[in-house]
Short mmCIF file of C-alpha atoms in Angstrom, two decimals:
data_model
loop_
_atom_site.label_atom_id
_atom_site.label_comp_id
_atom_site.label_asym_id
_atom_site.label_seq_id
_atom_site.Cartn_x
_atom_site.Cartn_y
_atom_site.Cartn_z
CA MET A 1 2.32 -37.12 20.51
CA ASP A 2 5.29 -39.47 19.99
CA LEU A 3 3.63 -40.82 16.85
CA LEU A 4 3.18 -37.29 15.51
CA LYS A 5 6.84 -36.49 16.17
CA LYS A 6 7.90 -39.63 14.33
CA LEU A 7 5.64 -38.85 11.38
CA ARG A 8 6.55 -35.17 11.12
CA ARG A 9 9.95 -35.51 9.44
CA PRO A 10 8.94 -38.07 6.77
CA LEU A 11 5.73 -36.11 6.16
CA TYR A 12 7.66 -32.88 5.63
CA THR A 13 10.16 -34.67 3.40
CA ILE A 14 7.28 -35.92 1.26
CA GLY A 15 5.91 -32.37 1.25
CA ILE A 16 9.18 -30.90 -0.03
CA ILE A 17 9.52 -33.51 -2.76
CA ALA A 18 5.88 -33.34 -3.87
CA GLY A 19 5.77 -29.54 -3.76
CA GLY A 20 9.04 -29.30 -5.66
CA ILE A 21 7.81 -31.68 -8.35
CA PHE A 22 4.54 -29.76 -8.73
CA PHE A 23 6.37 -26.42 -8.99
CA ILE A 24 8.95 -27.70 -11.49
CA PHE A 25 6.15 -29.18 -13.60
CA GLN A 26 4.37 -25.82 -13.64
CA ALA A 27 7.60 -23.99 -14.48
CA ILE A 28 8.43 -26.36 -17.37
CA ARG A 29 4.94 -26.03 -18.79
CA ALA A 30 5.13 -22.26 -18.46
CA PHE A 31 8.47 -21.96 -20.27
CA GLN A 32 7.26 -24.37 -22.92
CA GLY A 33 4.36 -22.01 -23.58
CA VAL A 34 6.76 -19.08 -23.91
CA PHE A 35 9.04 -20.92 -26.33
CA GLU A 36 6.08 -22.02 -28.43
CA ASN A 37 4.80 -18.40 -28.50
CA GLN A 38 1.61 -19.34 -26.69
CA VAL A 39 2.40 -16.54 -24.23
CA VAL A 40 4.07 -13.22 -25.05
CA PHE A 41 4.84 -10.01 -23.16
CA VAL A 42 2.53 -7.19 -24.12
CA ASN A 43 2.80 -4.76 -21.19
CA ALA A 44 5.91 -5.87 -19.31
CA HIS A 45 5.90 -2.79 -17.05
CA TYR A 46 2.74 -4.14 -15.40
CA LEU A 47 4.96 -6.71 -13.70
CA VAL A 48 6.57 -3.81 -11.84
CA TYR A 49 3.12 -2.64 -10.75
CA ALA A 50 2.29 -6.16 -9.57
CA PHE A 51 5.53 -6.34 -7.58
CA LEU A 52 4.91 -2.98 -5.90
CA VAL A 53 1.38 -4.00 -4.95
CA PHE A 54 2.66 -7.29 -3.51
CA CYS A 55 5.12 -5.30 -1.37
CA SER A 56 2.33 -2.98 -0.21
CA VAL A 57 0.10 -5.94 0.68
CA ARG A 58 2.80 -7.25 3.01
CA GLY A 59 2.67 -3.91 4.85
CA VAL A 60 -1.12 -4.17 5.16
CA GLN A 61 -0.80 -7.68 6.61
CA ILE A 62 1.75 -6.47 9.15
CA ILE A 63 -0.54 -3.64 10.29
CA ALA A 64 -3.46 -6.09 10.56
CA TRP A 65 -1.45 -8.43 12.77
CA ARG A 66 -0.36 -5.49 14.93
CA GLU A 67 -4.03 -4.54 15.29
CA ILE A 68 -4.80 -8.04 16.60
CA LEU A 69 -2.13 -7.57 19.26
CA GLN A 70 -3.62 -4.17 20.09
CA GLY A 71 -6.94 -5.91 20.67
CA LEU A 72 -5.15 -8.21 23.12
CA GLU A 73 -3.80 -5.12 24.94
CA VAL A 74 -0.27 -5.51 23.58
CA ARG A 75 0.94 -2.10 22.40
CA LEU A 76 3.71 -2.13 19.83
CA ASP A 77 5.12 0.83 17.92
CA VAL A 78 4.56 0.68 14.19
CA ARG A 79 8.19 1.26 13.16
CA PRO A 80 9.89 -1.79 14.74
CA VAL A 81 7.01 -4.02 13.70
CA LEU A 82 7.22 -2.89 10.07
CA LEU A 83 11.00 -3.23 10.07
CA GLU A 84 11.46 -6.62 11.72
CA TYR A 85 8.23 -8.55 11.12
CA SER A 86 9.39 -10.04 7.81
CA LEU A 87 12.64 -11.33 9.32
CA THR A 88 10.64 -13.60 11.59
CA PHE A 89 8.96 -15.21 8.60
CA LEU A 90 12.07 -16.46 6.84
CA PRO A 91 11.56 -19.88 8.48
CA ARG A 92 8.23 -20.22 6.64
CA TYR A 93 10.18 -21.74 3.77
CA ILE A 94 11.24 -24.51 6.11
CA PRO A 95 8.66 -27.32 5.79
CA GLY A 96 5.53 -26.40 7.67
CA SER A 97 4.31 -22.80 7.85
CA VAL A 98 4.11 -23.14 11.63
CA TRP A 99 7.84 -22.42 11.91
CA GLY A 100 7.24 -18.83 10.90
CA TYR A 101 4.81 -18.41 13.78
CA ILE A 102 7.24 -20.02 16.24
CA SER A 103 10.01 -17.66 15.14
CA ARG A 104 7.70 -14.69 15.52
CA ALA A 105 6.75 -15.74 19.04
CA GLU A 106 10.47 -15.88 19.93
CA TRP A 107 10.98 -12.38 18.52
CA LEU A 108 8.00 -10.93 20.40
CA ASN A 109 9.14 -12.47 23.65
CA LYS A 110 12.78 -11.38 23.44
CA LYS A 111 12.21 -7.95 21.90
CA PHE A 112 9.01 -6.82 23.64
CA GLN A 113 8.61 -9.31 26.53
CA VAL A 114 5.29 -10.51 25.12
CA PRO A 115 4.34 -13.86 26.69
CA TYR A 116 4.52 -16.84 24.34
CA SER A 117 0.88 -17.59 25.07
CA ILE A 118 -0.28 -14.21 23.73
CA ALA A 119 2.07 -14.38 20.73
CA ASN A 120 0.82 -17.85 19.77
CA TYR A 121 -2.79 -16.91 20.43
CA SER A 122 -2.43 -13.87 18.14
CA SER A 123 -1.13 -16.20 15.42
CA LEU A 124 -4.18 -18.42 15.82
CA LEU A 125 -6.44 -15.39 15.57
CA GLU A 126 -4.54 -14.16 12.53
CA THR A 127 -5.02 -17.49 10.77
CA GLY A 128 -8.71 -17.51 11.62
CA LEU A 129 -9.25 -13.95 10.42
CA VAL A 130 -7.35 -14.53 7.17
CA LEU A 131 -9.45 -17.61 6.41
CA PHE A 132 -12.70 -15.91 7.41
CA SER A 133 -11.89 -12.86 5.28
CA PHE A 134 -11.47 -15.20 2.33
CA ILE A 135 -14.97 -16.53 3.02
CA GLN A 136 -16.12 -12.92 2.72
CA ILE A 137 -14.29 -12.67 -0.61
CA ALA A 138 -16.09 -15.84 -1.75
CA ILE A 139 -19.43 -14.24 -0.78
CA LEU A 140 -18.59 -11.16 -2.86
CA TYR A 141 -17.58 -13.38 -5.77
CA ILE A 142 -20.97 -15.11 -5.64
CA VAL A 143 -22.68 -11.70 -5.41
CA MET A 144 -20.98 -10.54 -8.61
CA ASN A 145 -21.92 -13.73 -10.45
CA ALA A 146 -25.46 -14.21 -9.13
CA ASP A 147 -28.31 -13.65 -11.60
CA GLU A 148 -31.14 -12.95 -9.18
CA PHE A 149 -31.26 -9.48 -7.61
CA ILE A 150 -32.80 -10.77 -4.38
CA ILE A 151 -29.93 -13.28 -3.98
CA ARG A 152 -27.40 -10.51 -4.48
CA LEU A 153 -29.18 -8.36 -1.90
CA LEU A 154 -29.27 -11.17 0.66
CA LEU A 155 -25.61 -11.97 0.15
CA ILE A 156 -24.60 -8.32 0.51
CA GLY A 157 -26.53 -8.24 3.77
CA LEU A 158 -24.74 -11.41 4.87
CA PHE A 159 -21.39 -9.88 3.96
CA ILE A 160 -22.04 -6.74 6.05
CA ALA A 161 -23.47 -8.72 8.98
CA SER A 162 -20.46 -11.06 8.96
CA PHE A 163 -18.21 -8.35 10.42
CA PHE A 164 -20.39 -8.14 13.52
CA PHE A 165 -21.72 -11.70 13.75
CA SER A 166 -18.27 -13.27 13.43
CA TRP A 167 -16.96 -11.32 16.42
CA TRP A 168 -20.05 -12.19 18.48
CA VAL A 169 -19.58 -15.91 17.73
CA TYR A 170 -15.87 -15.67 18.55
CA SER A 171 -16.53 -13.85 21.85
CA GLN A 172 -19.14 -16.45 22.86
CA ILE A 173 -16.75 -19.30 22.06
CA HIS A 174 -13.98 -17.55 23.97
CA GLN A 175 -16.12 -17.45 27.10
CA SER A 176 -17.27 -21.06 26.87
CA GLN A 177 -15.98 -23.59 29.40
CA ILE A 178 -14.64 -25.91 26.69
CA PHE A 179 -12.58 -23.10 25.15
CA ILE A 180 -11.25 -22.01 28.54
CA TRP A 181 -10.24 -25.62 29.20
CA MET A 182 -8.48 -25.73 25.83
CA LEU A 183 -6.61 -22.50 26.62
CA LYS A 184 -5.34 -24.04 29.84
CA LYS A 185 -4.28 -27.23 28.06
CA LEU A 186 -2.37 -25.14 25.51
CA SER A 187 -0.80 -23.06 28.33
CA PHE A 188 -2.65 -19.94 27.12
CA VAL A 189 -3.61 -19.09 30.70
CA SER A 190 -2.68 -15.41 30.30
CA ILE A 191 -5.47 -14.91 27.72
CA GLN A 192 -8.19 -13.41 29.90
CA HIS A 193 -10.32 -11.48 27.40
CA PRO A 194 -11.27 -11.90 23.75
CA VAL A 195 -9.79 -9.46 21.25
CA SER A 196 -11.79 -6.23 21.17
CA PHE A 197 -14.46 -5.71 18.53
CA LYS A 198 -12.65 -2.64 17.19
CA SER A 199 -9.46 -4.59 16.56
CA TRP A 200 -11.39 -7.54 15.16
CA PHE A 201 -13.25 -5.28 12.72
CA LEU A 202 -10.15 -3.35 11.63
CA ALA A 203 -8.03 -6.49 11.21
CA LEU A 204 -10.76 -8.18 9.18
CA LEU A 205 -11.08 -5.08 6.99
CA LEU A 206 -7.30 -4.96 6.47
CA TYR A 207 -7.17 -8.62 5.50
CA LEU A 208 -9.93 -7.98 2.96
CA ILE A 209 -7.84 -5.14 1.54
CA ALA A 210 -4.87 -7.52 1.42
CA TRP A 211 -6.89 -10.10 -0.53
CA PHE A 212 -7.93 -7.45 -3.04
CA GLY A 213 -4.29 -6.38 -3.25
CA PHE A 214 -3.31 -9.91 -4.22
CA GLY A 215 -6.14 -9.92 -6.75
CA LEU A 216 -4.98 -6.59 -8.19
CA SER A 217 -1.43 -7.90 -8.53
CA THR A 218 -2.69 -11.01 -10.28
CA LEU A 219 -4.73 -8.85 -12.63
CA ALA A 220 -1.63 -6.75 -13.39
CA ILE A 221 0.31 -9.92 -14.26
CA VAL A 222 -2.52 -10.98 -16.58
CA VAL A 223 -2.41 -7.59 -18.31
CA ALA A 224 1.38 -7.84 -18.64
CA PHE A 225 0.98 -10.97 -20.77
CA GLY A 226 -2.09 -9.85 -22.69
CA THR A 227 -3.84 -13.17 -22.19
CA GLY A 228 -7.27 -11.82 -23.06
CA MET A 229 -8.75 -13.09 -19.80
CA GLY A 230 -11.95 -11.14 -19.28
CA GLY A 231 -12.36 -11.31 -15.52
CA GLY A 232 -12.57 -8.42 -13.08
CA LEU A 233 -10.83 -7.70 -9.80
CA ILE A 234 -13.11 -9.93 -7.73
CA ASP A 235 -12.52 -12.85 -10.11
CA PHE A 236 -8.73 -12.67 -9.79
CA THR A 237 -8.97 -12.11 -6.05
CA TYR A 238 -11.09 -15.24 -5.75
CA LEU A 239 -8.70 -17.17 -8.02
CA TYR A 240 -5.69 -16.21 -5.92
CA GLY A 241 -7.57 -16.82 -2.66
CA VAL A 242 -8.68 -20.35 -3.53
CA SER A 243 -5.15 -21.33 -4.57
CA TRP A 244 -3.67 -19.77 -1.41
CA VAL A 245 -6.10 -21.55 0.90
CA THR A 246 -5.46 -24.84 -0.90
CA GLY A 247 -1.72 -24.50 -0.30
CA PHE A 248 -2.29 -23.47 3.31
CA LEU A 249 -4.37 -26.53 4.07
CA VAL A 250 -1.60 -28.81 2.79
CA PHE A 251 0.35 -27.90 5.91
CA PHE A 252 3.32 -30.22 5.41
CA VAL A 253 4.42 -28.43 2.20
CA PRO A 254 6.68 -25.39 2.86
CA SER A 255 4.67 -22.24 2.12
CA GLY A 256 2.35 -24.34 -0.05
CA ILE A 257 4.91 -24.24 -2.87
CA GLY A 258 3.85 -26.23 -5.91
CA VAL A 259 0.41 -26.94 -4.47
CA ARG A 260 -0.75 -23.33 -4.80
CA GLU A 261 0.63 -23.08 -8.33
CA LEU A 262 -1.08 -26.31 -9.35
CA ALA A 263 -4.40 -25.16 -7.87
CA PHE A 264 -3.99 -21.69 -9.44
CA SER A 265 -3.40 -23.07 -12.93
CA GLN A 266 -6.20 -25.63 -12.76
CA ILE A 267 -8.74 -23.07 -11.52
CA ALA A 268 -7.58 -20.43 -14.03
CA VAL A 269 -8.09 -22.87 -16.92
CA SER A 270 -11.56 -23.73 -15.60
CA MET A 271 -12.62 -20.13 -14.93
CA PHE A 272 -11.22 -18.36 -17.97
CA GLY A 273 -10.69 -21.06 -20.59
CA ILE A 274 -7.00 -20.19 -21.10
CA THR A 275 -4.33 -22.69 -22.08
CA ALA A 276 -2.60 -24.74 -19.41
CA ALA A 277 0.74 -23.17 -20.37
CA THR A 278 -0.62 -19.64 -19.85
CA ALA A 279 -2.15 -20.59 -16.50
CA SER A 280 1.12 -22.16 -15.34
CA LEU A 281 3.11 -19.08 -16.35
CA LEU A 282 0.76 -16.80 -14.42
CA ALA A 283 1.03 -19.07 -11.36
CA VAL A 284 4.84 -19.22 -11.47
CA ILE A 285 5.22 -15.46 -12.04
CA THR A 286 2.81 -14.75 -9.16
CA ARG A 287 4.81 -16.95 -6.78
CA SER A 288 8.10 -15.41 -7.95
CA LEU A 289 6.93 -11.82 -7.44
CA ILE A 290 5.52 -12.63 -3.99
CA PHE A 291 8.86 -14.19 -3.02
CA LEU A 292 10.74 -11.14 -4.35
CA GLY A 293 8.38 -8.89 -2.38
CA GLU A 294 9.09 -10.77 0.85
CA ILE A 295 12.83 -10.77 0.21
CA SER A 296 12.68 -7.03 -0.51
CA TRP A 297 11.16 -6.41 2.93
CA VAL A 298 13.92 -8.51 4.49
CA LEU A 299 16.72 -6.77 2.56
CA ILE A 300 15.37 -3.31 3.37
CA THR A 301 15.16 -4.29 7.05
CA LEU A 302 18.74 -5.58 7.07
CA LEU A 303 19.97 -2.47 5.23
CA ILE A 304 18.32 -0.14 7.74
CA LYS A 305 19.75 -2.15 10.65
CA VAL A 306 23.27 -1.94 9.14
CA LEU A 307 22.95 1.79 8.48
CA ARG A 308 21.71 2.37 12.03
CA LYS A 309 24.57 0.35 13.47
CA ASN A 310 27.14 2.28 11.42
CA LEU A 311 25.55 5.58 12.39
CA PHE A 312 25.66 4.62 16.07
CA VAL A 313 29.33 3.62 15.77
CA ASN A 314 30.22 6.88 14.02
CA VAL A 315 28.40 8.94 16.64
CA SER A 316 30.18 7.07 19.44
CA VAL A 317 33.59 7.64 17.82
CA ASN A 318 32.90 11.34 17.35
CA GLU A 319 31.85 11.75 20.95
CA LYS A 320 35.09 10.18 22.13
#
């Protein structure tokens, strides 16, 4: 543990520097493509559509996470969760995405008296469900690109069965002695029961919708620049998903910045045969719109809190 603590800061410093270099490289290559007329705006208003979809996807993710808590018998009203969830994720841009989860656990404990163990456990479940839902996206991508009908049929069956089989595997693991021992070691002693199948199914479905939302936004960005890329929704969903997972796995880089853009551009060039400059521009614009979407949620939350505070003050003054 002491070794990990000593390594954490230099590792995160390396992550910031490397991620920053990767992102700047992508940005320079993107702008170079624009200046050399390799990339031009064709349907600029589609960027607005992409931004609005990104904002909507954030709402879907919030509802999915709330559903996980519901499955752990933690009942939260929709309104405060929608309003304040994004504020807890500002620390995600500090090196290491884990800080966002820590901040969220603090918020749940202070605001709703949810034990840290349940808050942290819900974050682990969320991560697992997000990653598993991407596996489902990968299955659908293979289905759409498979030549043999029987292979497509088998994969569709696997996709449908995965909703049920994944929960069964999770519930069996949850009841195993090794897992119970791990929960105790992690101080998750208050976790008595696995998340319900209903919540598991709904959360998984919502995360699938979120993935397709990201794919739809990416497709809208592609249309905005008229790149001539011939892929469909599942192709762009898979493209975004692979790049996101790549950035997630490089845990010491804040929010996977630079790493996701590099993966996105490399995969886009390989999948669609576009120029490196075009791929970099799409990657940088995608990151920028996602960031603006997250900031929009934060700003709206802060605005509502200020308006509520002012309204409360005015009502108090009038009553006096």
